[in-house]
Amino acid sequence: MVMLMYVRLTQMREGEKGVVVDIQGGYGARQRLLSMGIAPGTKIFVLKSGNPGPYIIAIGNTRIALGRGVAEKIVVRREL
Amino acid sequence: MSSCCSVEKVPEEKKEGLKVVALAGNPNVGKTTIFNALTGLRQHVGNWPGVTVEKKEGIMKYRDKEFLVVDLPGTYSLTANSVDELIARNFILNGNADVIVNVVDASCLMRNLFLTMEIFEMGVKNIVIALNKIDIARKRGVHIDIKKMEKVLGVPVVPTNAKEGEGLEELKRTIASMAEGRITTNPVTPVYEELIEREIEHISSLLRGTPLEEMYNIRWLAIKLLTRDQEVIKLVLDYLGSGKMDEILKHISELEVYYKRSLDIVIANQKYEFIDQLMHQFVTHFGEAKETFSDQIDKFLTHPVYGLLGLLGVFYVLFKFVFTIGAPLQELLDSAFIALGEFVAPFISNEALRGLIVDGIIGGVGSVLSFFPLVFLLFVAMSILEDSGYMARAAVVMEGIMRKFGLPGKSFIPMVLAFGCNVPAIMATRTLDDERDRILTMLINPLVPCSARMVVITFLAGAFFSDHKALVAVGIYAISLFLALLSALILGKFVVKGEESPFIIELPEYSSPSLKVALVHSWERSKEFLRKAGTVILFGSVAIWYLSNYPEPIGNGLSYAEKLGKVFEPFTVLMGLDWKAAVSLIFGIIAKENVVATYGIIYGIGENEEALISLMQNAMTPLQAFVLALVTTLYIPCIATIGAIRAEGGNKWAFVASIYNLLLASVVGIVVYNVGLLLGL
C-alpha cells in the first residue's frame, strides 16, 4: 500500500504523527488556528480521528478538538 | 462579524487614582486562579461597555498599597477577529494598564509565547510574565531556566503555581515595583525574514510623521497591515488615503505570490520560528508529547455513544443537585415574601398604595425572585463544570448533532440548563464566542420548557389525561424541543444571518474546581442579573397587578385583565381557548406557573386544587387542555427571561424573541386545535 506523504488532517489516522505544512480556508478560522499553535511547521499527534469528527490533536501538551470542516483545511506531512 | 468588531476605544477612567494591573493570557492558563489569588475574591463582575463580555475587576493589596486588577478576556492572540481579542487589544493599546501581567502556561510555552510576542510587538514595556503551572511543566520533564528566560525576553518572569499559591507573593512584589517605576524592561520583539522586514520598514516610513506615530507603535501597525487586519487597515486608511493604501496592498499581494500563501500564515510561521529560537536559549529539556491518562478519559467522554451517555449522566446529577437544594429554598423564599407582604400591609393605610406595594411589588417581584435559588445554583453547577474542564468535552460530543441545526456543540449547554430555568441558560450563552451563534441560541432558548412550565404541563396532563399523562407531558416536551431546533434552522437562515463559526476548541486539562470560587462568581453573576433585569421584572409585576385590580378586582369580569382577555378571545378561540385562558396567559408572563393559579383566581376558589380540576374539566375538552399546555410552553417568555435576553442581547433581540414566540405559539395552537377537531378529538 502506498502511503501519501501530504494529506489532509481528515485523512490521518489515530496515533499518527505529522507536521503541518499549510492551512487553507477562510481568514477567521485560519487566524484562530495560527494563534492556537497550529501553523506550518507545527508537530501534531492525532489522538482521535474518523468520520464525522470531531478530530482531536495534540500539540505538545495542548489538546485541540476540530470540526471536520476545519480539519479538511489543514494539510499535514505525515511522519512515519 | 463586522458589527462585533467596532468595540469602542474609550479610555478607561482610573478608579480612585489606583494603579491598574491588567491580566492577559490564553484561555485555560489559570489566569482566573491568579486573579482570584491576587484579589482575594474581593471582586466585581460586570460587562465591558457595550458588549456582553464579562469584565472582572478586583482590588489587590500589597503592603499598604491597593491596586485595581482587571482580568482581560482570555485570548490566543490579539487580532480583530473577535470581540474578546479586540477588548484585550484596545485595553493594552490605550495604555490603560500601569502593569500588564501576561499569564503564561509553562507546560505549553510555545503557543503561549505567541500572545506574549503580540503584546511585546505593540510596544508596551510594563510587562511581567507569570509563568504559571510550573509544577505541571516540571512533572512533564520541561526544565526552564528562569534567569535566562528573563534575560532573553527582557521582562521579569515569576514562576507560579497559582492553585497552590506558590510564587504569588513574589508576583505581587514585582507588580508593585513595576507600578512604581522601579523596574526597567526591554521586551524582545520578533525579527522576520529579510523580505518581510523590508516591507515592514517601507510601511513604517509611510506612517512616520503622521499623527498615528503619536498614538501607536508604528512597527506594530505595519505588521498588522501585512496580516490584513481589518481594524488597522481602516485606521491607517484615514491617515494615508487610498492611494498609498493601495500601494501597500499591492506589495502584500506580491509577497503572497512569492511565498505562495497568505502573509498572515507566513508571519505567524516566522513568529513561531523566532519563539522556537528563543526557547532553545532558556528551556533545557522540552519533554515529550505523549498520550496521557487524560487522553484516555477524553476518548471515552468524546465518544459519540459513551460520551453522550456520560453527558446525560452529568446533567442528571447536575439537576438532581440543583433541585434537591433549590426546591426547598424556593418555597422558603416564596413564603418569606408572603410574610413580608402581610407584615407590611397594616402599615399602609391608603388602600390603593397598599395594593400596589403588597400585591404588585412584593407579590409580583417575589414570585419571580423565588426562582433566584434555582438560578444561583444552576450558575454554581455550571461554574464547577466549566472549571473542571468538562464543558469543552460536552461541546465536542454535541457538535455533530447541533451542527445539523446550524448551531455549534457549545450551544447545547444553554439548552440543557433551560430545563431548569431559562435565565441562567440565557446568561450561559455568553460562553459562545460567535455573535451569530450567541443570538441564535438565545432566541430559541425560551422554547425549551423550564421547571415552571413543567408545573403547568404536568397539572394539565394529570387533570385531563389521567391514563396517558406521562405520554402527553413527554409529547409536549418533544414538540417544543422539535420546534426549538426547527427555529434554529429558520431563524439562522432568515433572521440572524452570518456564517457558521468553525469548530475549533481547546480541551483544557481536567482540574479540580474550587467551590469557593464558584460560589463567589455565581453570586456576582446572579446579582448582575438582578440589577439588569430588575427594572423589567418590577415594571411587569406592577403592570399585571394594575390590570387585575382596576377598575375592580378580578373575579367578576370587570377588571382590565378580564376585559383584555375578552378582547383577545376572538383570536384565542381559533385555538379553542376562551377569555379565561387568555387572562391566564397574560398572568403567565410574570411566571409561567401562574397560568394554573389564575384559573383559581378567576373561579374564585383560590388554591383548592380538586375543585379547580373539576371546574376546568367541565369547561374544557382534553384537546383544549392540551392546546393550553402547549401554548403556555411556547408563547412569550416570562419577564425574567425577557429581562435576561435584554441584558445579554439588547432590546432588539428581547423584542424579536417575544414576538417570534408569540407567533409560533399562535400558529402551533391553531393548527393543533383544528387538526384535533378534524380527527374528532
XYZ file of N, CA, C and O in Angstrom, chain B residues 521-638:
472
model
N -18.286 33.658 42.317
C -18.550 34.044 40.939
C -20.050 33.994 40.621
O -20.607 34.897 40.007
N -20.712 32.929 41.062
C -22.138 32.775 40.794
C -22.944 33.854 41.497
O -23.923 34.366 40.966
N -22.521 34.204 42.690
C -23.204 35.249 43.430
C -23.103 36.576 42.679
O -24.076 37.300 42.520
N -21.886 36.862 42.168
C -21.687 38.100 41.413
C -22.566 38.127 40.162
O -23.162 39.135 39.828
N -22.622 36.989 39.490
C -23.409 36.939 38.250
C -24.899 37.039 38.529
O -25.634 37.683 37.797
N -25.364 36.393 39.592
C -26.782 36.464 39.930
C -27.150 37.902 40.270
O -28.208 38.397 39.876
N -26.277 38.558 41.002
C -26.531 39.951 41.380
C -26.611 40.823 40.134
O -27.459 41.690 40.023
N -25.698 40.542 39.220
C -25.664 41.327 37.988
C -26.983 41.163 37.235
O -27.535 42.119 36.705
N -27.497 39.929 37.227
C -28.764 39.684 36.549
C -29.879 40.490 37.205
O -30.672 41.142 36.544
N -29.924 40.453 38.545
C -30.984 41.165 39.260
C -30.918 42.658 38.963
O -31.932 43.310 38.762
N -29.709 43.181 38.930
C -29.561 44.603 38.687
C -30.093 44.962 37.305
O -30.755 45.968 37.112
N -29.780 44.084 36.344
C -30.145 44.421 34.974
C -31.585 44.098 34.635
O -32.233 44.818 33.894
N -32.082 42.962 35.145
C -33.434 42.552 34.789
C -34.437 43.120 35.775
O -35.638 43.076 35.553
N -33.947 43.664 36.871
C -34.815 44.178 37.934
C -35.882 45.129 37.439
O -37.057 45.003 37.802
N -35.506 46.070 36.583
C -36.490 47.056 36.126
C -37.594 46.395 35.323
O -38.764 46.727 35.486
N -37.210 45.446 34.466
C -38.214 44.758 33.649
C -39.176 43.986 34.556
O -40.392 44.028 34.382
N -38.611 43.296 35.547
C -39.434 42.488 36.438
C -40.377 43.392 37.245
O -41.581 43.122 37.362
N -39.856 44.474 37.758
C -40.658 45.395 38.562
C -41.784 45.993 37.730
O -42.951 45.984 38.124
N -41.429 46.473 36.562
C -42.407 47.104 35.689
C -43.502 46.105 35.305
O -44.690 46.399 35.387
N -43.090 44.898 34.930
C -44.049 43.861 34.531
C -44.987 43.500 35.672
O -46.198 43.380 35.494
N -44.419 43.354 36.859
C -45.227 42.973 38.018
C -46.285 44.030 38.320
O -47.450 43.719 38.561
N -45.865 45.289 38.288
C -46.797 46.369 38.603
C -47.890 46.456 37.532
O -49.078 46.621 37.840
N -47.501 46.310 36.267
C -48.473 46.390 35.182
C -49.543 45.308 35.336
O -50.748 45.581 35.234
N -49.115 44.085 35.612
C -50.065 42.984 35.739
C -50.970 43.210 36.959
O -52.180 42.965 36.922
N -50.371 43.709 38.032
C -51.170 43.987 39.234
C -52.255 45.009 38.920
O -53.411 44.857 39.296
N -51.859 46.044 38.175
C -52.812 47.101 37.842
C -53.958 46.538 37.002
O -55.133 46.775 37.280
N -53.615 45.762 36.007
C -54.633 45.196 35.115
C -55.625 44.335 35.882
O -56.806 44.286 35.543
N -55.146 43.656 36.896
C -56.045 42.728 37.569
C -56.799 43.370 38.731
O -57.669 42.735 39.322
N -56.514 44.624 39.071
C -57.201 45.263 40.186
C -58.016 46.488 39.814
O -58.723 47.032 40.645
N -57.923 46.930 38.576
C -58.643 48.143 38.176
C -59.524 47.863 36.978
O -59.151 47.071 36.137
N -60.655 48.502 36.809
C -61.258 49.373 37.830
C -61.818 48.587 39.014
O -62.095 49.181 40.049
N -61.990 47.275 38.859
C -62.444 46.484 40.008
C -61.617 45.225 40.093
O -61.117 44.741 39.084
N -61.468 44.664 41.290
C -60.633 43.465 41.417
C -61.144 42.321 40.548
O -62.345 42.195 40.318
N -60.217 41.521 40.098
C -60.522 40.399 39.211
C -61.470 39.417 39.901
O -61.456 39.276 41.113
N -62.354 38.774 39.145
C -63.254 37.772 39.722
C -64.688 37.964 39.274
O -65.465 37.018 39.247
N -65.045 39.239 38.926
C -66.421 39.425 38.472
C -66.493 39.951 37.042
O -67.515 40.492 36.610
N -65.398 39.820 36.329
C -65.430 40.148 34.908
C -65.241 41.617 34.579
O -65.337 42.009 33.427
N -64.969 42.442 35.576
C -64.885 43.875 35.320
C -63.458 44.410 35.270
O -63.234 45.550 34.880
N -62.492 43.618 35.694
C -61.114 44.123 35.707
C -60.592 44.266 34.280
O -61.111 43.646 33.348
N -59.563 45.122 34.144
C -58.959 45.297 32.823
C -58.415 43.973 32.304
O -58.477 43.699 31.116
N -57.895 43.175 33.216
C -57.318 41.896 32.784
C -58.376 41.036 32.104
O -58.154 40.477 31.027
N -59.553 40.948 32.768
C -60.611 40.129 32.166
C -61.118 40.747 30.872
O -61.410 40.036 29.903
N -61.200 42.105 30.869
C -61.636 42.775 29.634
C -60.640 42.514 28.516
O -61.006 42.271 27.370
N -59.347 42.573 28.885
C -58.294 42.313 27.908
C -58.415 40.884 27.391
O -58.284 40.624 26.198
N -58.713 39.968 28.322
C -58.913 38.571 27.940
C -60.020 38.459 26.910
O -59.903 37.737 25.924
N -61.091 39.247 27.136
C -62.213 39.180 26.196
C -61.873 39.826 24.859
O -62.410 39.432 23.820
N -60.988 40.832 24.903
C -60.528 41.427 23.647
C -59.777 40.379 22.828
O -59.937 40.274 21.617
N -58.966 39.584 23.541
C -58.176 38.570 22.830
C -58.981 37.321 22.476
O -58.549 36.514 21.673
N -60.143 37.171 23.124
C -60.902 35.933 22.938
C -61.179 35.573 21.473
O -60.978 34.424 21.085
N -61.621 36.570 20.633
C -61.882 36.190 19.237
C -60.662 35.563 18.570
O -60.796 34.769 17.641
N -59.486 35.934 19.062
C -58.272 35.360 18.493
C -57.940 33.999 19.127
O -57.700 33.017 18.434
N -57.987 33.965 20.465
C -57.604 32.706 21.123
C -58.620 31.595 20.852
O -58.288 30.419 20.928
N -59.834 32.007 20.511
C -60.850 30.993 20.261
C -60.505 30.171 19.020
O -60.938 29.023 18.878
N -59.656 30.747 18.155
C -59.196 29.996 16.981
C -58.444 28.743 17.417
O -58.364 27.769 16.694
N -57.837 28.805 18.607
C -57.167 27.608 19.112
C -57.981 26.986 20.240
O -57.459 26.235 21.068
N -59.238 27.333 20.267
C -60.137 26.689 21.213
C -60.042 27.206 22.629
O -60.539 26.572 23.561
N -59.424 28.377 22.826
C -59.244 28.872 24.195
C -60.122 30.098 24.427
O -60.182 30.999 23.589
N -60.808 30.132 25.578
C -61.696 31.256 25.862
C -60.962 32.384 26.574
O -59.739 32.346 26.743
N -61.711 33.396 27.038
C -61.063 34.565 27.652
C -60.336 34.209 28.942
O -59.365 34.843 29.306
N -60.824 33.183 29.643
C -60.152 32.791 30.891
C -58.713 32.341 30.596
O -57.769 32.679 31.308
N -58.589 31.587 29.512
C -57.251 31.152 29.118
C -56.402 32.352 28.741
O -55.224 32.445 29.113
N -57.026 33.300 28.030
C -56.279 34.490 27.611
C -55.766 35.252 28.830
O -54.606 35.673 28.880
N -56.628 35.420 29.842
C -56.209 36.121 31.069
C -55.072 35.344 31.740
O -54.064 35.920 32.148
N -55.240 34.036 31.829
C -54.214 33.211 32.479
C -52.877 33.339 31.781
O -51.823 33.402 32.416
N -52.935 33.394 30.455
C -51.688 33.510 29.703
C -51.039 34.865 29.947
O -49.814 34.963 30.031
N -51.868 35.903 30.090
C -51.296 37.221 30.401
C -50.556 37.162 31.738
O -49.430 37.639 31.871
N -51.185 36.525 32.724
C -50.546 36.409 34.037
C -49.307 35.521 33.989
O -48.378 35.698 34.760
N -49.341 34.576 33.091
C -48.206 33.662 32.959
C -46.924 34.368 32.552
O -45.839 33.829 32.721
N -47.068 35.571 32.021
C -45.867 36.293 31.601
C -45.009 36.650 32.814
O -43.795 36.721 32.733
N -45.654 36.855 33.963
C -44.896 37.111 35.199
C -44.058 35.892 35.557
O -42.868 35.978 35.824
N -44.705 34.756 35.604
C -44.029 33.490 35.877
C -44.996 32.438 35.372
O -46.190 32.501 35.656
N -44.472 31.481 34.622
C -45.364 30.613 33.858
C -46.284 29.754 34.725
O -47.354 29.362 34.285
N -45.864 29.480 35.951
C -46.737 28.623 36.752
C -48.019 29.361 37.163
O -48.978 28.751 37.634
N -48.068 30.676 36.930
C -49.275 31.447 37.224
C -50.462 31.059 36.357
O -51.600 31.378 36.694
N -50.181 30.414 35.229
C -51.271 30.103 34.303
C -52.350 29.285 35.013
O -53.545 29.563 34.889
N -51.934 28.302 35.791
C -52.914 27.473 36.503
C -53.528 28.252 37.670
O -54.750 28.269 37.852
N -52.657 28.949 38.405
C -53.142 29.678 39.573
C -54.205 30.715 39.193
O -55.160 30.948 39.942
N -54.051 31.311 38.012
C -55.000 32.348 37.596
C -56.408 31.791 37.428
O -57.395 32.453 37.760
N -56.502 30.582 36.922
C -57.824 29.948 36.819
C -58.496 29.909 38.183
O -59.683 30.170 38.319
N -57.699 29.570 39.184
C -58.221 29.536 40.553
C -58.786 30.887 40.969
O -59.854 30.979 41.575
N -58.056 31.942 40.617
C -58.500 33.294 40.996
C -59.783 33.659 40.250
O -60.738 34.187 40.828
N -59.812 33.347 38.950
C -60.994 33.708 38.152
C -62.234 32.962 38.664
O -63.320 33.537 38.797
N -62.053 31.691 38.985
C -63.188 30.919 39.507
C -63.483 31.281 40.956
O -64.455 30.827 41.527
N -62.623 32.057 41.545
C -62.826 32.486 42.932
C -62.686 31.361 43.938
O -63.305 31.365 44.994
N -61.831 30.359 43.636
C -61.700 29.244 44.575
C -60.276 29.130 45.142
O -59.955 28.187 45.838
N -59.457 30.119 44.816
C -58.109 30.128 45.383
C -57.299 28.910 44.998
O -57.250 28.540 43.832
N -56.702 28.257 46.010
C -55.766 27.186 45.684
C -56.332 25.798 45.938
O -55.597 24.844 46.163
N -57.650 25.690 45.920
C -58.281 24.386 46.088
C -58.152 23.585 44.798
O -58.906 23.758 43.842
N -57.151 22.686 44.790
C -56.788 22.043 43.528
C -57.898 21.128 42.983
O -58.183 21.134 41.795
N -58.517 20.381 43.892
C -59.549 19.445 43.418
C -60.725 20.158 42.780
O -61.218 19.762 41.713
N -61.152 21.228 43.453
C -62.263 21.996 42.907
C -61.887 22.573 41.557
O -62.683 22.569 40.603
N -60.635 23.042 41.473
C -60.163 23.641 40.233
C -60.182 22.615 39.104
O -60.660 22.893 38.001
N -59.693 21.405 39.415
C -59.667 20.368 38.384
C -61.068 20.080 37.870
O -61.311 20.050 36.659
N -62.015 19.939 38.786
C -63.353 19.555 38.306
C -63.997 20.706 37.539
O -64.673 20.475 36.533
N -63.768 21.952 37.993
C -64.317 23.090 37.243
C -63.723 23.164 35.840
O -64.414 23.416 34.853
N -62.383 22.951 35.782
C -61.725 23.035 34.473
C -62.159 21.893 33.570
O -62.330 22.075 32.360
N -62.357 20.723 34.163
C -62.789 19.583 33.347
C -64.148 19.841 32.709
O -64.427 19.407 31.593
N -65.013 20.570 33.463
C -66.328 20.877 32.906
C -66.248 21.916 31.803
O -67.068 21.936 30.894
N -65.266 22.814 31.924
C -65.201 23.938 30.987
C -64.381 23.638 29.736
O -64.469 24.346 28.748
N -63.566 22.593 29.766
C -62.636 22.363 28.661
C -62.642 20.911 28.224
O -62.823 20.020 29.052
N -62.386 20.704 26.936
C -62.172 19.337 26.463
C -60.684 19.016 26.648
O -59.874 19.939 26.769
N -60.351 17.729 26.640
C -58.925 17.375 26.728
C -58.107 18.043 25.623
O -56.974 18.478 25.862
N -58.696 18.161 24.423
C -57.974 18.791 23.322
C -57.620 20.230 23.687
O -56.493 20.699 23.494
N -58.593 20.955 24.255
C -58.343 22.348 24.641
C -57.259 22.433 25.715
O -56.418 23.326 25.695
N -57.312 21.497 26.656
C -56.304 21.493 27.715
C -54.913 21.242 27.135
O -53.924 21.861 27.541
N -54.862 20.331 26.165
C -53.589 20.026 25.511
C -53.040 21.283 24.830
O -51.870 21.633 24.960
N -53.941 21.974 24.109
C -53.516 23.191 23.417
C -53.060 24.239 24.433
O -52.039 24.905 24.238
N -53.780 24.348 25.541
C -53.393 25.328 26.561
C -51.986 25.034 27.102
O -51.161 25.927 27.247
N -51.729 23.760 27.378
C -50.412 23.377 27.887
C -49.328 23.698 26.862
O -48.254 24.228 27.194
N -49.634 23.414 25.598
C -48.666 23.641 24.525
C -48.405 25.137 24.340
O -47.257 25.584 24.248
N -49.487 25.914 24.325
C -49.338 27.356 24.116
C -48.606 27.989 25.303
O -47.756 28.857 25.129
N -48.921 27.519 26.508
C -48.226 28.034 27.695
C -46.721 27.797 27.570
O -45.909 28.629 27.956
N -46.367 26.666 27.014
C -44.960 26.327 26.866
C -44.267 27.225 25.841
O -43.115 27.597 26.012
N -45.006 27.573 24.794
C -44.344 28.233 23.666
C -44.436 29.755 23.636
O -43.556 30.413 23.111
N -45.507 30.332 24.177
C -45.719 31.766 23.916
C -44.703 32.626 24.674
O -43.777 32.093 25.298
N -44.910 33.953 24.603
C -43.969 34.930 25.185
C -43.212 34.404 26.413
O -43.814 33.910 27.346
N -41.899 34.546 26.429
C -41.131 34.108 27.608
C -41.555 34.890 28.846
O -42.118 35.982 28.722
N -41.297 34.360 30.023
C -41.661 35.087 31.245
C -40.793 36.344 31.363
O -39.758 36.444 30.721
